[in-house]
Short mmCIF file of C-alpha atoms and ligand atoms in Angstrom, two decimals:
data_model
loop_
_atom_site.label_atom_id
_atom_site.label_comp_id
_atom_site.label_asym_id
_atom_site.label_seq_id
_atom_site.Cartn_x
_atom_site.Cartn_y
_atom_site.Cartn_z
CA UNK A 2 0.00 0.00 0.00
CA UNK A 3 2.71 2.42 0.99
CA UNK A 4 4.45 1.64 -2.24
CA UNK A 5 1.35 2.39 -4.28
CA UNK A 6 0.82 5.70 -2.55
CA UNK A 7 4.38 6.68 -3.11
CA UNK A 8 4.16 5.74 -6.73
CA UNK A 9 1.04 7.73 -7.19
CA UNK A 10 2.69 10.76 -5.65
CA UNK A 11 5.60 10.13 -7.92
CA UNK A 12 3.59 10.01 -11.09
CA UNK A 13 1.39 12.92 -10.09
CA UNK A 14 4.38 15.06 -9.24
CA UNK A 15 5.68 15.07 -12.78
CA UNK A 16 9.18 14.44 -13.91
CA UNK A 17 11.08 17.45 -12.73
CA UNK A 18 10.03 17.22 -9.14
CA UNK A 19 10.99 13.74 -8.47
CA UNK A 20 14.53 13.64 -8.26
CA UNK A 21 14.93 11.67 -5.11
CA UNK A 22 16.11 8.20 -5.96
CA UNK A 23 14.96 5.79 -3.33
CA UNK A 24 11.43 7.10 -3.50
CA UNK A 25 10.39 3.87 -5.09
CA UNK A 26 10.64 0.77 -3.02
CA UNK A 27 12.62 -2.24 -4.14
CA UNK A 28 10.75 -3.10 -7.27
CA UNK A 29 8.29 -1.39 -9.49
CA UNK A 30 7.11 -1.60 -13.03
CA UNK A 31 5.63 1.25 -14.96
CA UNK A 32 3.27 -1.07 -16.77
CA UNK A 33 1.33 -1.76 -13.63
CA UNK A 34 1.09 1.87 -12.58
CA UNK A 35 -0.44 3.86 -15.37
CA UNK A 36 -2.15 6.76 -13.69
CA UNK A 37 -5.08 8.73 -14.97
CA UNK A 38 -2.87 11.40 -16.49
CA UNK A 39 -1.41 8.63 -18.62
CA UNK A 40 2.12 9.41 -17.62
CA UNK A 41 4.26 6.35 -17.83
CA UNK A 42 1.86 4.66 -20.21
CA UNK A 43 4.47 4.25 -22.88
CA UNK A 44 7.35 3.79 -20.52
CA UNK A 45 8.47 0.49 -19.19
CA UNK A 46 11.01 -0.02 -16.47
CA UNK A 47 11.78 -2.42 -13.67
CA UNK A 48 13.72 -1.54 -10.56
CA UNK A 49 15.75 -4.15 -8.70
CA UNK A 50 17.60 -4.03 -5.43
CA UNK A 51 21.21 -5.24 -5.46
CA UNK A 52 22.72 -4.72 -2.02
CA UNK A 53 22.57 -0.97 -1.57
CA UNK A 54 22.45 -0.35 -5.34
CA UNK A 55 19.19 0.44 -7.04
CA UNK A 56 19.27 -1.02 -10.54
CA UNK A 57 16.65 0.14 -13.04
CA UNK A 58 16.24 -1.66 -16.34
CA UNK A 59 14.65 0.72 -18.83
CA UNK A 60 13.00 -0.42 -22.04
CA UNK A 61 14.10 1.63 -25.02
CA UNK A 62 11.48 -0.24 -27.05
CA UNK A 63 11.26 -3.39 -29.15
CA UNK A 64 11.57 -4.15 -32.84
CA UNK A 65 10.09 -7.08 -34.76
CA UNK A 66 11.91 -8.64 -37.68
CA UNK A 67 11.41 -11.54 -40.07
CA UNK A 68 13.50 -14.63 -40.63
CA UNK A 69 15.42 -15.30 -37.41
CA UNK A 70 17.66 -17.68 -39.35
CA UNK A 71 19.14 -14.75 -41.28
CA UNK A 72 20.47 -13.36 -37.99
CA UNK A 73 20.98 -16.33 -35.65
CA UNK A 74 22.53 -19.65 -36.56
CA UNK A 75 23.64 -18.37 -39.96
CA UNK A 76 26.06 -21.31 -40.22
CA UNK A 77 23.27 -23.81 -39.50
CA UNK A 78 20.53 -25.31 -41.68
CA UNK A 79 17.32 -23.25 -41.47
CA UNK A 80 15.48 -26.34 -40.18
CA UNK A 81 17.76 -26.59 -37.13
CA UNK A 82 17.00 -22.99 -36.19
CA UNK A 83 13.25 -23.51 -36.70
CA UNK A 84 13.31 -26.71 -34.67
CA UNK A 85 14.99 -25.07 -31.69
CA UNK A 86 12.56 -22.15 -31.82
CA UNK A 87 9.58 -24.54 -31.93
CA UNK A 88 10.92 -26.55 -29.01
CA UNK A 89 10.94 -23.30 -27.06
CA UNK A 90 7.38 -22.30 -28.04
CA UNK A 91 8.60 -19.50 -30.30
CA UNK A 92 7.46 -18.64 -33.83
CA UNK A 93 9.84 -19.57 -36.65
CA UNK A 94 9.07 -16.85 -39.19
CA UNK A 95 9.71 -13.72 -37.15
CA UNK A 96 11.12 -12.57 -33.83
CA UNK A 97 11.12 -9.59 -31.52
CA UNK A 98 14.27 -7.89 -30.32
CA UNK A 99 14.25 -5.56 -27.31
CA UNK A 100 16.70 -2.90 -26.14
CA UNK A 101 17.35 -2.44 -22.43
CA UNK A 102 19.68 0.24 -21.11
CA UNK A 103 20.38 -0.07 -17.37
CA UNK A 104 20.67 2.67 -14.76
CA UNK A 105 22.64 1.86 -11.61
CA UNK A 106 22.15 4.22 -8.69
CA UNK A 107 24.99 3.55 -6.27
CA UNK A 108 24.09 6.50 -4.02
CA UNK A 109 27.01 8.77 -4.82
CA UNK A 110 26.82 8.00 -8.56
CA UNK A 111 24.08 7.46 -11.12
CA UNK A 112 25.57 5.30 -13.85
CA UNK A 113 23.77 4.66 -17.13
CA UNK A 114 24.84 1.70 -19.29
CA UNK A 115 24.09 2.35 -22.98
CA UNK A 116 21.58 4.77 -24.42
CA UNK A 117 19.25 2.97 -26.83
CA UNK A 118 18.49 4.09 -30.36
CA UNK A 119 17.75 7.71 -29.52
CA UNK A 120 15.98 10.15 -31.80
CA UNK A 121 16.80 8.03 -34.86
CA UNK A 122 14.61 5.24 -33.52
CA UNK A 123 11.54 7.23 -32.50
CA UNK A 124 9.59 6.89 -35.72
CA UNK A 125 9.86 3.13 -35.40
CA UNK A 126 8.72 3.18 -31.78
CA UNK A 127 12.11 2.89 -30.06
CA UNK A 128 14.29 5.60 -28.52
CA UNK A 129 12.16 5.55 -25.36
CA UNK A 130 14.99 5.70 -22.84
CA UNK A 131 14.34 9.30 -21.76
CA UNK A 132 10.68 8.54 -21.18
CA UNK A 133 11.52 5.41 -19.22
CA UNK A 134 14.08 7.22 -17.07
CA UNK A 135 11.46 9.78 -16.18
CA UNK A 136 8.99 7.07 -15.22
CA UNK A 137 11.67 5.39 -13.10
CA UNK A 138 12.18 8.67 -11.23
CA UNK A 139 15.29 10.08 -12.88
CA UNK A 140 16.02 13.16 -14.95
CA UNK A 141 18.79 12.93 -17.58
CA UNK A 142 20.70 15.66 -15.71
CA UNK A 143 21.09 13.33 -12.72
CA UNK A 144 23.18 10.83 -14.65
CA UNK A 145 26.80 11.26 -13.53
CA UNK A 146 28.44 8.57 -15.70
CA UNK A 147 27.40 7.09 -19.05
CA UNK A 148 29.09 3.77 -19.83
CA UNK A 149 29.05 2.59 -23.44
CA UNK A 150 29.54 -1.19 -23.63
CA UNK A 151 30.23 -1.01 -27.36
CA UNK A 152 29.48 1.36 -30.20
CA UNK A 153 26.71 -0.22 -32.26
CA UNK A 154 23.87 2.14 -33.14
CA UNK A 155 21.36 0.69 -30.67
CA UNK A 156 23.77 1.52 -27.81
CA UNK A 157 25.06 4.98 -28.76
CA UNK A 158 21.98 6.40 -30.50
CA UNK A 159 20.70 8.16 -27.38
CA UNK A 160 23.95 9.93 -26.48
CA UNK A 161 22.98 13.10 -28.35
CA UNK A 162 19.57 14.72 -28.55
CA UNK A 163 18.93 17.55 -31.00
CA UNK A 164 22.67 17.96 -31.55
CA UNK A 165 23.40 18.31 -27.83
CA UNK A 166 24.57 15.83 -25.22
CA UNK A 167 21.46 14.08 -23.84
CA UNK A 168 23.08 13.70 -20.39
CA UNK A 169 24.34 17.19 -19.70
CA UNK A 170 26.22 16.51 -16.47
CA UNK A 171 27.71 13.12 -17.27
CA UNK A 172 31.21 11.96 -17.91
CA UNK A 173 31.69 8.97 -20.21
CA UNK A 174 33.44 5.64 -19.87
CA UNK A 175 34.12 3.09 -22.58
CA UNK A 176 36.77 0.67 -23.84
CA UNK A 177 39.77 2.05 -25.68
CA UNK A 178 39.87 -0.74 -28.28
CA UNK A 179 36.24 -0.06 -29.20
CA UNK A 180 36.65 3.69 -29.47
CA UNK A 181 39.83 3.46 -31.52
CA UNK A 182 38.31 0.98 -33.95
CA UNK A 183 35.19 3.00 -34.75
CA UNK A 184 36.86 6.41 -34.78
CA UNK A 185 39.51 5.30 -37.28
CA UNK A 186 39.12 6.69 -40.80
CA UNK A 187 40.26 3.30 -42.10
CA UNK A 188 36.62 2.16 -41.66
CA UNK A 189 35.57 4.26 -44.66
CA UNK A 190 34.75 1.98 -47.58
CA UNK A 191 34.28 -1.07 -45.31
CA UNK A 192 31.08 -2.60 -43.85
CA UNK A 193 31.87 -0.60 -40.68
CA UNK A 194 31.58 2.77 -42.42
CA UNK A 195 28.01 3.46 -41.24
CA UNK A 196 29.06 2.68 -37.67
CA UNK A 197 32.12 4.89 -38.07
CA UNK A 198 29.94 7.82 -39.14
CA UNK A 199 27.55 7.25 -36.25
CA UNK A 200 30.49 7.32 -33.82
CA UNK A 201 31.75 10.56 -35.36
CA UNK A 202 28.29 12.08 -34.83
CA UNK A 203 27.40 10.67 -31.42
CA UNK A 204 30.57 9.75 -29.54
CA UNK A 205 33.51 11.82 -30.77
CA UNK A 206 31.85 15.15 -29.73
CA UNK A 207 31.91 13.83 -26.13
CA UNK A 208 35.55 12.74 -26.19
CA UNK A 209 36.75 15.49 -23.87
CA UNK A 210 34.68 14.07 -21.04
CA UNK A 211 35.57 10.46 -21.83
CA UNK A 212 37.91 8.07 -20.04
CA UNK A 213 38.82 4.53 -21.00
CA UNK A 214 38.52 1.40 -18.93
CA UNK A 215 40.38 -1.86 -19.53
CA UNK A 216 39.67 -5.44 -18.41
CA UNK A 217 39.34 -5.39 -14.60
CA UNK A 218 39.23 -1.59 -14.42
CA UNK A 219 36.85 0.25 -12.12
CA UNK A 220 34.17 2.68 -13.34
CA UNK A 221 33.05 3.75 -9.86
CA UNK A 222 33.33 1.76 -6.60
CA UNK A 223 31.37 -1.48 -7.05
CA UNK A 224 31.35 -1.42 -10.85
CA UNK A 225 34.17 -3.02 -12.82
CA UNK A 226 34.78 -3.85 -16.48
CA UNK A 227 35.43 -7.22 -18.09
CA UNK A 228 36.59 -7.67 -21.68
CA UNK A 229 34.22 -9.79 -23.79
CA UNK A 230 35.46 -9.05 -27.31
CA UNK A 231 33.92 -10.53 -30.45
CA UNK A 232 30.45 -9.08 -30.88
CA UNK A 233 32.42 -5.91 -31.62
CA UNK A 234 36.18 -5.38 -31.48
CA UNK A 235 36.25 -3.93 -27.95
CA UNK A 236 32.91 -5.07 -26.47
CA UNK A 237 33.02 -4.80 -22.66
CA UNK A 238 30.72 -6.16 -19.97
CA UNK A 239 30.39 -5.03 -16.35
CA UNK A 240 30.22 -6.54 -12.90
CA UNK A 241 28.12 -4.82 -10.24
CA UNK A 242 28.81 -5.59 -6.61
CA UNK A 243 27.21 -4.14 -3.49
CA UNK A 244 27.04 -5.47 0.06
CA UNK A 245 28.14 -8.93 -1.06
CA UNK A 246 25.59 -9.16 -3.91
CA UNK A 247 26.84 -9.36 -7.47
CA UNK A 248 25.34 -9.14 -10.93
CA UNK A 249 26.76 -9.08 -14.45
CA UNK A 250 25.65 -6.73 -17.21
CA UNK A 251 26.38 -8.91 -20.24
CA UNK A 252 25.48 -6.29 -22.90
CA UNK A 253 25.49 -8.08 -26.29
CA UNK A 254 27.47 -11.18 -25.32
CA UNK A 255 24.28 -13.12 -26.21
CA UNK A 256 21.59 -11.53 -28.35
CA UNK A 257 18.75 -14.07 -28.26
CA UNK A 258 17.66 -15.80 -25.08
CA UNK A 259 17.17 -19.13 -26.85
CA UNK A 260 19.24 -19.16 -30.03
CA UNK A 261 22.38 -17.55 -28.58
CA UNK A 262 22.23 -19.08 -25.11
CA UNK A 263 21.18 -22.64 -25.92
CA UNK A 264 23.57 -22.73 -28.89
CA UNK A 265 26.46 -20.38 -28.04
CA UNK A 266 28.45 -21.77 -31.01
CA UNK A 267 25.88 -20.73 -33.57
CA UNK A 268 27.03 -17.78 -35.61
CA UNK A 269 25.21 -14.48 -35.29
CA UNK A 270 25.19 -12.00 -38.14
CA UNK A 271 25.79 -9.05 -35.81
CA UNK A 272 28.91 -10.62 -34.25
CA UNK A 273 31.81 -8.96 -36.03
CA UNK A 274 34.37 -11.64 -35.07
CA UNK A 275 32.27 -14.78 -34.91
CA UNK A 276 34.72 -17.25 -33.31
CA UNK A 277 35.76 -14.64 -30.71
CA UNK A 278 32.10 -13.82 -29.95
CA UNK A 279 31.31 -17.48 -29.44
CA UNK A 280 34.35 -17.95 -27.17
CA UNK A 281 33.30 -14.89 -25.12
CA UNK A 282 29.75 -16.22 -24.88
CA UNK A 283 30.92 -19.51 -23.46
CA UNK A 284 33.42 -17.94 -21.09
CA UNK A 285 30.97 -15.39 -19.69
CA UNK A 286 27.96 -17.69 -19.36
CA UNK A 287 30.06 -20.54 -17.93
CA UNK A 288 31.06 -18.12 -15.18
CA UNK A 289 27.48 -16.90 -14.69
CA UNK A 290 26.15 -20.49 -14.53
CA UNK A 291 28.91 -21.71 -12.22
CA UNK A 292 28.65 -18.78 -9.82
CA UNK A 293 24.82 -18.75 -10.07
CA UNK A 294 24.93 -15.02 -10.71
CA UNK A 295 22.04 -12.94 -11.97
CA UNK A 296 22.67 -11.06 -15.19
CA UNK A 297 21.01 -8.40 -17.30
CA UNK A 298 21.38 -8.83 -21.07
CA UNK A 299 20.68 -5.84 -23.28
CA UNK A 300 18.65 -7.94 -25.75
CA UNK A 301 17.11 -10.46 -23.36
CA UNK A 302 13.29 -10.33 -23.13
CA UNK A 303 12.26 -7.41 -20.92
CA UNK A 304 12.94 -6.90 -18.04
CA UNK A 305 16.04 -8.63 -19.36
CA UNK A 306 17.18 -10.05 -16.04
CA UNK A 307 17.68 -13.71 -15.22
CA UNK A 308 20.00 -16.60 -14.58
CA UNK A 309 21.36 -19.45 -16.69
CA UNK A 310 21.51 -23.16 -16.09
CA UNK A 311 24.13 -25.17 -17.99
CA UNK A 312 22.77 -27.70 -20.47
CA UNK A 313 24.41 -30.20 -22.83
CA UNK A 314 25.25 -27.68 -25.53
CA UNK A 315 24.71 -24.33 -23.88
CA UNK A 316 22.55 -22.61 -21.31
CA UNK A 317 18.88 -22.34 -20.41
CA UNK A 318 17.69 -18.81 -19.64
CA UNK A 319 15.78 -18.63 -16.36
CA UNK A 320 13.97 -15.28 -16.13
CA UNK A 321 14.10 -13.63 -12.72
CA UNK A 322 10.87 -13.41 -10.78
CA UNK A 323 10.80 -12.03 -7.22
CA UNK A 324 14.46 -12.57 -6.30
CA UNK A 325 15.11 -8.84 -6.13
CA UNK A 326 11.91 -7.85 -4.39
CA UNK A 327 12.74 -9.32 -1.00
ZN1 LIG B 14 22.88 -4.33 -29.34
#
């Protein structure tokens, strides 16, 4: 009851007024709290408690596409891909991909991991991060650090808004290998040219406020980087740890909760170095399975948080339920 009242106050108060993180109790979802003014109707977020950290998964939106086999399991017969989808009660002709930036409120710092598709995605119904942040109780100005896991368009698209930095008071953290690859003029005339141009438009203007983190490096106390190269040349993932509780943000280590996790060896079109991506997948999810850690995957089904159990050939995704509510 108390939670509901607080939420109502929160939604009624409007975005600007609600700065205080911690106003929401351990878990909340915007979908269940659409108030009469309609605020939050299009926003979707889920807040989890991790030790003394408050972790909010924000939906930037979803996108449907045809022919999963053209993206996942590209080195496999189409029938094998269809069969695995069917076994998992999923359609074979199309699939839905979601985008889930994560905001970690450590108390002293408000750290945002990735920024969604931004203004470029709005027409197609994505680019909803700002709306979701507002619903979760945060203004963009409160973000103190923006971490970019890697520089594909669905992760950097929301860095700039109307030609200005979307997070006015933030500094930026990313991997050096990733930045150097995309910034390099040598990408012109290659398949990475579009990505190169996007980085010039969205990332390079922020370079003055950017620092680089390497494998094992710390972003802020309780948040450290791990190299998981392959999906992109310098793709990094992050470990959160607070009061003895840990969680991994796996970014794009696995991009489909069935096809990439149950068959980590299957090639994925978006993985730029396919053998390295597959090796990273197995390394990261072996660790997550062995240590029974929760993880948030940027493209896992919203709210994108769960666990994995090792199977013969890969891992079974176990979505979280109430583990973070108590
Ligand atoms: Zn992605």
